[in-house]
Short mmCIF file of C-alpha atoms and ligand atoms in Angstrom, two decimals:
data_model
loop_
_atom_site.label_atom_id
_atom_site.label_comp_id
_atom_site.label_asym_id
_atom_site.label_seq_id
_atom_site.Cartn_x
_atom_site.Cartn_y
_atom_site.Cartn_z
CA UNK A 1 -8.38 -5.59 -31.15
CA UNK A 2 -10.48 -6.96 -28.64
CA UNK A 3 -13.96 -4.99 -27.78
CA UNK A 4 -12.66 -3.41 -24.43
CA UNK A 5 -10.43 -1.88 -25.92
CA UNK A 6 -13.04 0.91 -27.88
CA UNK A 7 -12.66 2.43 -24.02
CA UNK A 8 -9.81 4.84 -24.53
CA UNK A 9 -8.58 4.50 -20.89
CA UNK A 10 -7.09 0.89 -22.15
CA UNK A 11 -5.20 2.39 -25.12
CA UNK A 12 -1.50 3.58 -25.26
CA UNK A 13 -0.45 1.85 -21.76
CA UNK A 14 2.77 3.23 -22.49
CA UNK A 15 1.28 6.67 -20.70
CA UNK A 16 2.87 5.40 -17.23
CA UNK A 17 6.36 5.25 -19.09
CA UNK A 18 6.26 8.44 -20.19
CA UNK A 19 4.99 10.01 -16.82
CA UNK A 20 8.25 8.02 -14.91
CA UNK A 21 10.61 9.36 -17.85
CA UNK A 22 9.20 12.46 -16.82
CA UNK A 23 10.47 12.11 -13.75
CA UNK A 24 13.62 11.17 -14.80
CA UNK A 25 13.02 7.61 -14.23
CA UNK A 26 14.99 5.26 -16.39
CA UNK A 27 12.87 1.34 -17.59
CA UNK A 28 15.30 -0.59 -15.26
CA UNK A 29 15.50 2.09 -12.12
CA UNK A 30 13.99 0.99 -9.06
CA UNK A 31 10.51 2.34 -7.66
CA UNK A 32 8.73 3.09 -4.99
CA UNK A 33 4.92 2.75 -4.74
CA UNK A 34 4.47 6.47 -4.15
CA UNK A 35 6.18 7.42 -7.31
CA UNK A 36 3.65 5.75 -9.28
CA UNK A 37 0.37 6.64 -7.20
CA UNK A 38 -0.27 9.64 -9.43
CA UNK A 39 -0.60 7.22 -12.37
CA UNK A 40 -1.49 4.10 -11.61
CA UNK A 41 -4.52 4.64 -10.12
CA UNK A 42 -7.68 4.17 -12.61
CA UNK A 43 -10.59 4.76 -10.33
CA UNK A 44 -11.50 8.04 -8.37
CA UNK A 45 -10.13 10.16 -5.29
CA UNK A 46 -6.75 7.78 -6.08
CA UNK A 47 -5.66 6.05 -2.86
CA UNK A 48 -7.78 8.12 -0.91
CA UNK A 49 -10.50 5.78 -2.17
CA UNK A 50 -7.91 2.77 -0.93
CA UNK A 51 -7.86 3.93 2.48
CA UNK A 52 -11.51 4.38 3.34
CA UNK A 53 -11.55 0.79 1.80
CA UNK A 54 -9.13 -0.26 4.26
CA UNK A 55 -10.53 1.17 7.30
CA UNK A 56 -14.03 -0.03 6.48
CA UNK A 57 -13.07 -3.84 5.96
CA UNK A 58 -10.48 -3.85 8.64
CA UNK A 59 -6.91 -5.32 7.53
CA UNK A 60 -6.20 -7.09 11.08
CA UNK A 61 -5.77 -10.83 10.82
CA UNK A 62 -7.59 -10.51 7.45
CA UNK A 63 -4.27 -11.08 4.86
CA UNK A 64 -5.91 -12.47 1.71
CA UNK A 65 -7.18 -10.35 -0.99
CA UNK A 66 -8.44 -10.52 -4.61
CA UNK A 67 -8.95 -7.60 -6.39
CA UNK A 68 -11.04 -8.18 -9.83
CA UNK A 69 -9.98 -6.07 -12.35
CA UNK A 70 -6.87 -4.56 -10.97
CA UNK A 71 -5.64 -2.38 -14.37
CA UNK A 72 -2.08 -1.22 -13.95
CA UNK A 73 -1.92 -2.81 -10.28
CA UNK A 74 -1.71 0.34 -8.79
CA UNK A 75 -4.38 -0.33 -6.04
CA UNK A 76 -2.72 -3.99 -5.56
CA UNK A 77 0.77 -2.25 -4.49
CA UNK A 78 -0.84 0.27 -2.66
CA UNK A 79 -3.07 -1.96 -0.44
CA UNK A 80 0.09 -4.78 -0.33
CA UNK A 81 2.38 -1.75 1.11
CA UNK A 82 0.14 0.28 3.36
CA UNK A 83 -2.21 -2.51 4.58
CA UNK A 84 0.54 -5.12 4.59
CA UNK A 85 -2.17 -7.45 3.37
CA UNK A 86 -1.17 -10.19 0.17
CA UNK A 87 -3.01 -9.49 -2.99
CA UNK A 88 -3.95 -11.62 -6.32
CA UNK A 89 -4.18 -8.82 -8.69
CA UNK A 90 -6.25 -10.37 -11.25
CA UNK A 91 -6.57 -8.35 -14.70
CA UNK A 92 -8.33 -8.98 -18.24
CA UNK A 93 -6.21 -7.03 -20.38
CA UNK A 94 -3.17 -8.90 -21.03
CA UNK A 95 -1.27 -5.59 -22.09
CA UNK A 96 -2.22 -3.72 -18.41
CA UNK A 97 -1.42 -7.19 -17.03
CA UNK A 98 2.60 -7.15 -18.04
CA UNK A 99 2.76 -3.94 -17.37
CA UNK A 100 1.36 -3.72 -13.55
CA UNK A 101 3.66 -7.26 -12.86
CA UNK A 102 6.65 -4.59 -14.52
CA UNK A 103 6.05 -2.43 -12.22
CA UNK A 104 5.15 -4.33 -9.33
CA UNK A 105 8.73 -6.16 -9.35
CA UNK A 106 10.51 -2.79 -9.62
CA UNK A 107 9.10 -2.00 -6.33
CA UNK A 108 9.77 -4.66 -4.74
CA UNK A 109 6.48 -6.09 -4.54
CA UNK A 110 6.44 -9.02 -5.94
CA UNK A 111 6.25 -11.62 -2.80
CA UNK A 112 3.34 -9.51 -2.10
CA UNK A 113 1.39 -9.49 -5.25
CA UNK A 114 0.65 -12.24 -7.31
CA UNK A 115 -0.79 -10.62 -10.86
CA UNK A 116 -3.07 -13.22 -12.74
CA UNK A 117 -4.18 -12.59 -16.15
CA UNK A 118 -7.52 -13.70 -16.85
CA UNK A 119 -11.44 -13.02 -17.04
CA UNK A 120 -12.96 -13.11 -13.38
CA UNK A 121 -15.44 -15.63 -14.97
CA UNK A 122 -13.42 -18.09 -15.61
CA UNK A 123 -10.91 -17.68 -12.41
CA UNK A 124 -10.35 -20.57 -10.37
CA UNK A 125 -9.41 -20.82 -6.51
CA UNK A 126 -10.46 -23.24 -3.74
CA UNK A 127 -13.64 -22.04 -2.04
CA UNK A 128 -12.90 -19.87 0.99
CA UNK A 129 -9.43 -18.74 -0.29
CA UNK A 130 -9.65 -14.93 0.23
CA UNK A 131 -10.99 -12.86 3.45
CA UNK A 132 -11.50 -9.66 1.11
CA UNK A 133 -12.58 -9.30 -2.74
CA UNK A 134 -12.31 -5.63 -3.42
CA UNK A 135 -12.93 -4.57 -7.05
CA UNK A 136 -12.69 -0.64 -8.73
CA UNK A 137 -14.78 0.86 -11.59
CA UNK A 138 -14.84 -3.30 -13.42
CA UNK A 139 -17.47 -5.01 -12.29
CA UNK A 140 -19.70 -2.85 -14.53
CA UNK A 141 -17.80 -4.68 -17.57
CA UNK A 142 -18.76 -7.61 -16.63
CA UNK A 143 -21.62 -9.58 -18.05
CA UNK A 144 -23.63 -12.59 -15.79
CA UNK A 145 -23.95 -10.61 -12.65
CA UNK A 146 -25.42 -13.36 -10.82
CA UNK A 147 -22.50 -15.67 -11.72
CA UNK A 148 -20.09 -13.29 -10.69
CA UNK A 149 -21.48 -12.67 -7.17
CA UNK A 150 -21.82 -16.28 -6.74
CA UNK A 151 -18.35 -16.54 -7.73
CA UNK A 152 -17.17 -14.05 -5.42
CA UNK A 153 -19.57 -15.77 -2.64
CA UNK A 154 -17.63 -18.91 -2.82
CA UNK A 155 -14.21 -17.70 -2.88
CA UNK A 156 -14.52 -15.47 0.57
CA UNK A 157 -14.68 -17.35 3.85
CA UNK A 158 -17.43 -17.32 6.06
CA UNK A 159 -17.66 -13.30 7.38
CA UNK A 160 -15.14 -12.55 4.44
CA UNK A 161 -15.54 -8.82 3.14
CA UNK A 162 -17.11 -7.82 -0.92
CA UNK A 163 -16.18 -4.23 -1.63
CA UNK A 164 -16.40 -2.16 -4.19
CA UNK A 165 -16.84 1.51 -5.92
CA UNK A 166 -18.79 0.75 -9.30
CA UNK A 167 -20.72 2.51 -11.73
CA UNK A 168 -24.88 2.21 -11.81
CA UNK A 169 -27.24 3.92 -14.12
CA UNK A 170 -29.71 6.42 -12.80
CA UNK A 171 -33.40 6.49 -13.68
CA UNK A 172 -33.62 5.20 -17.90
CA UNK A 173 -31.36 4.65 -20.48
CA UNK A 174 -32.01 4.86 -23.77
CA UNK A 175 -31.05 2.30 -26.58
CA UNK A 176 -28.41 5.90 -28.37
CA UNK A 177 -27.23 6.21 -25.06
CA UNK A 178 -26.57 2.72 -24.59
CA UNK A 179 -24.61 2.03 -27.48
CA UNK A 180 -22.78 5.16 -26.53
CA UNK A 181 -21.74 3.81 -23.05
CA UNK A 182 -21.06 0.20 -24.20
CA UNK A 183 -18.66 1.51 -27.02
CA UNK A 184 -16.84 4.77 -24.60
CA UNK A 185 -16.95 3.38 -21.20
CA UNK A 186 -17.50 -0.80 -22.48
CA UNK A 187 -20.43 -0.46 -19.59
CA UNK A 188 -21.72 -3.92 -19.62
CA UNK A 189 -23.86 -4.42 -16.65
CA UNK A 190 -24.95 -0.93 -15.51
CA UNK A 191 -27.61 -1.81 -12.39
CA UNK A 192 -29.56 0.90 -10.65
CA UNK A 193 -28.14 1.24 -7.05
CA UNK A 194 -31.77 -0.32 -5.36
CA UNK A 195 -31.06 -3.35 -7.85
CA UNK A 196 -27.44 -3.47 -7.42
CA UNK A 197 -27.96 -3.94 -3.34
CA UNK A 198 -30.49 -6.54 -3.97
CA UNK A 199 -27.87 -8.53 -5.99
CA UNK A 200 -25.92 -8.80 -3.16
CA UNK A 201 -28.53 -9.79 -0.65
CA UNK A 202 -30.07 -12.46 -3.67
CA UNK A 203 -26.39 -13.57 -3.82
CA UNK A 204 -26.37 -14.59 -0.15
CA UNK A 205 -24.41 -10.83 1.15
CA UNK A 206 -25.33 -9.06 4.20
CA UNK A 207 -24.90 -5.34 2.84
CA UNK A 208 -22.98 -3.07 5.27
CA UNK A 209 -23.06 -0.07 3.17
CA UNK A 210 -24.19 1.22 -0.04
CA UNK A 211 -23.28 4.46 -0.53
CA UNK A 212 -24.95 6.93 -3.84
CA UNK A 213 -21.28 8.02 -5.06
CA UNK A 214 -23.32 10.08 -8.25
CA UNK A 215 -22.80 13.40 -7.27
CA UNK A 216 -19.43 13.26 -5.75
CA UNK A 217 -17.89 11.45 -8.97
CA UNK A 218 -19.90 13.77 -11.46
CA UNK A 219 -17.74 16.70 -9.78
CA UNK A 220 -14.98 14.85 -9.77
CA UNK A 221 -14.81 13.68 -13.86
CA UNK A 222 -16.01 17.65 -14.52
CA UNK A 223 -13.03 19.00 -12.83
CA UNK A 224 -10.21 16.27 -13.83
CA UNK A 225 -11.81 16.71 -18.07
CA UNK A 226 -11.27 20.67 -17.53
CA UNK A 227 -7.42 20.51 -15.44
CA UNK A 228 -6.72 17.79 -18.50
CA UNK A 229 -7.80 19.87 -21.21
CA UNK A 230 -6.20 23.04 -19.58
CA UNK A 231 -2.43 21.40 -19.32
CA UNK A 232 -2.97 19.93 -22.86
CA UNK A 233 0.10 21.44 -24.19
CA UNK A 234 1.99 19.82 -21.35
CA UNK A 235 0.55 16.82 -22.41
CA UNK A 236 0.88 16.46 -26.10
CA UNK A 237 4.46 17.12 -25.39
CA UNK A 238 5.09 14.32 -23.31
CA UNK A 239 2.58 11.51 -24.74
CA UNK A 240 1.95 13.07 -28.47
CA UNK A 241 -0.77 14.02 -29.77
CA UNK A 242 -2.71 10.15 -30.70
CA UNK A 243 -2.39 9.21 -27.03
CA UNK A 244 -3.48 13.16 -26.02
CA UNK A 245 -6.65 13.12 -28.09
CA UNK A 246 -7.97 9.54 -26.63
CA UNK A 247 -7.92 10.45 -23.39
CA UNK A 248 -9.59 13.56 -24.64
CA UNK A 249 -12.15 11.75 -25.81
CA UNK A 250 -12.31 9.54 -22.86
CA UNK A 251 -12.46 11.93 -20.59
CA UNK A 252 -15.36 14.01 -22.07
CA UNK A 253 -17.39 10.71 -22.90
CA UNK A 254 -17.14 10.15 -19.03
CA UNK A 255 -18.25 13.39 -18.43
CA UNK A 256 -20.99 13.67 -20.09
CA UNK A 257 -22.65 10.70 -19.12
CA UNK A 258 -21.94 11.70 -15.70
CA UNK A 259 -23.57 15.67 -16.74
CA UNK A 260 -26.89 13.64 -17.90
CA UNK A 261 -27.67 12.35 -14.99
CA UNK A 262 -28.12 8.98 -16.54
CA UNK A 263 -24.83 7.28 -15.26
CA UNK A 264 -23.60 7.72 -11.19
CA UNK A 265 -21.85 5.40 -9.31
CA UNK A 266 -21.56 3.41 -6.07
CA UNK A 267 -19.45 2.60 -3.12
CA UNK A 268 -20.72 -1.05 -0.98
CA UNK A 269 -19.20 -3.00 1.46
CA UNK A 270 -20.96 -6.61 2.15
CA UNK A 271 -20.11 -9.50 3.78
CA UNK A 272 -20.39 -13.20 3.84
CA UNK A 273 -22.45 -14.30 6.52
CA UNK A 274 -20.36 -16.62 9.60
CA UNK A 275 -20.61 -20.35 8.90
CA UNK A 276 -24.16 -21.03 10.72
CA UNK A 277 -25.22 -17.35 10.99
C1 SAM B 301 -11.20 1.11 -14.85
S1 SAM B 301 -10.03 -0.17 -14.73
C2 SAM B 301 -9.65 -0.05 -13.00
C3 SAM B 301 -8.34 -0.72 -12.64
C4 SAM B 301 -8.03 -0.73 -11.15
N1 SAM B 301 -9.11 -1.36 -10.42
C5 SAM B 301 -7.80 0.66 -10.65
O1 SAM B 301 -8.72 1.20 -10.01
O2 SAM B 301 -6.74 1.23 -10.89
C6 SAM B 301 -10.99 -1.71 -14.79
C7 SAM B 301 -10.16 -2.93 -15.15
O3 SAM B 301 -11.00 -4.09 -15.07
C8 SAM B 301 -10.51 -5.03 -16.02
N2 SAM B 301 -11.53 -6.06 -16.30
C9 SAM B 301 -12.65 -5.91 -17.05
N3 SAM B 301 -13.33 -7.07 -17.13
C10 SAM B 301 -12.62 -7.99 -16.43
C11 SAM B 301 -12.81 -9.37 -16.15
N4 SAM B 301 -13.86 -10.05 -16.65
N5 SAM B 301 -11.89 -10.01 -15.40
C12 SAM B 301 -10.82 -9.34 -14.91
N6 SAM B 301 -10.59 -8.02 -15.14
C13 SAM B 301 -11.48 -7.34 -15.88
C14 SAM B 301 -10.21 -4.13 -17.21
O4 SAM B 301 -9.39 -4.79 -18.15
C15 SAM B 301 -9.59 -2.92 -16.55
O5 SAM B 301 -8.20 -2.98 -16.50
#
């Protein structure tokens, strides 16, 4: 089993199939991108977080984008439907990769997204070939930050848009909780939010915004481990009780990192400066 995989998010992918045979959806019925928004989305605030990423990099004459890290595709589809824009969908995990191109097809999608399957690292586009490189909750798995931003600094054109909501670590960590957060949450590069804007900037980025996200998200991962644990007969009906106990676990690793203050998270929006700026 590869290491990512000790986060319990990636395990049992087959959670989305249950959730559509829930709603009486059938492997081969068609699907619309709204039935699968309440699943699909593996960041947090859903698509609300997709829409104040729209309206802060503008989708008007601006129609490629790469997202890194793009998990079941649910933010692909979304952003492909409601911001009409073309996406590369580009995830590690080859399981979450056949099943967001699955599910992608059965909505139709498919002129509009192009899934890829493959470690950003290693990705390879012409320079300039996206206006937008959006990325949720994955760059923090990713090791050789400065590669990576380089990386994304090529592909972008000149004035192209970097955005993403992240995870950061707040004040120290120790070497426990460390080990704990590499092996729950597979946190690989977790920057403090001063360091993570001066990344950018070292990287070439003019930083628009860089917003503290800590508080909001702690909240948020308090209230969705409590609703989770409170349906939990609901849910070990319809996923059993293996799949039921790792996002359990999942869930309360989450939020207690979040509770120690020693994990929070981020929301920036930078851009690539005009050719001669
Ligand atoms: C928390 S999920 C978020 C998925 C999606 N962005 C969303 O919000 O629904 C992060 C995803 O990043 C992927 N990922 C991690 N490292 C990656 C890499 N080096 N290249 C591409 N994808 C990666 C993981 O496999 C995982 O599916």
């Amino acid at each position: 089993m590869s290491a990512i995989k000790s986060m319990k998010l990636y395990t049992h992918v087959e959670r989305i199939y249950r959730e559509l045979g829930e709603l009486g959806k059938t492997v081969d019925d068609r699907l619309s991108v709204d039935d699968l928004t309440p699943f699909d989305q593996l960041h947090y605030h859903g698509t609300q977080a997709l829409d104040v990423a729209m309206a802060m990099i503008g989708i008007e004459g601006q129609p490629r984008w790469l997202e890194i890290g793009s998990g079941l595709g649910g933010p692909a589809r979304y952003l492909a439907a409601y911001g009409d824009v073309h996406m590369t969908a580009l995830e590690l995990q080859p399981d979450q990769h056949e099943v967001a191109r699955s599910l992608t097809a059965r909505c139709g999608l498919d002129d509009r997204v192009e899934h890829v399957c493959g470690d950003f690292l290693e990705f390879e586009r012409a320079a300039g070939s996206f206006d937008a490189i959006v990325s949720w909750l994955a760059l923090y798995h990713i090791p050789e930050r400065p590669r990576l931003l380089d990386k994304c600094f090529s592909l972008l054109r000149p004035g192209g848009c970097f955005y993403t909501e992240d995870l950061i670590a707040r004040g120290e960590i120790t070497p426990t909780q460390n080990r704990q957060l590499q092996q729950e949450l597979y946190a690989i590069t977790l920057r403090r939010i001063d360091q993570y804007q001066q990344d950018l900037e070292d990287a070439g980025f003019a930083v628009e915004l860089c917003r503290n996200m800590s508080s909001d998200w702690a909240e948020f991962v308090r209230v969705r481990l409590a609703a989770y644990r409170a349906d939990r007969a609901r849910h070990l009906r319809v996923h059993g009780a293996a799949a039921v106990n790792a996002m359990t676990e999942f869930y309360t690793a989450v939020n207690r990192h979040f509770q120690s203050g020693k994990l929070g998270g981020l929301r920036l929006c930078a851009r690539k400066p005009e050719a001669g700026a």
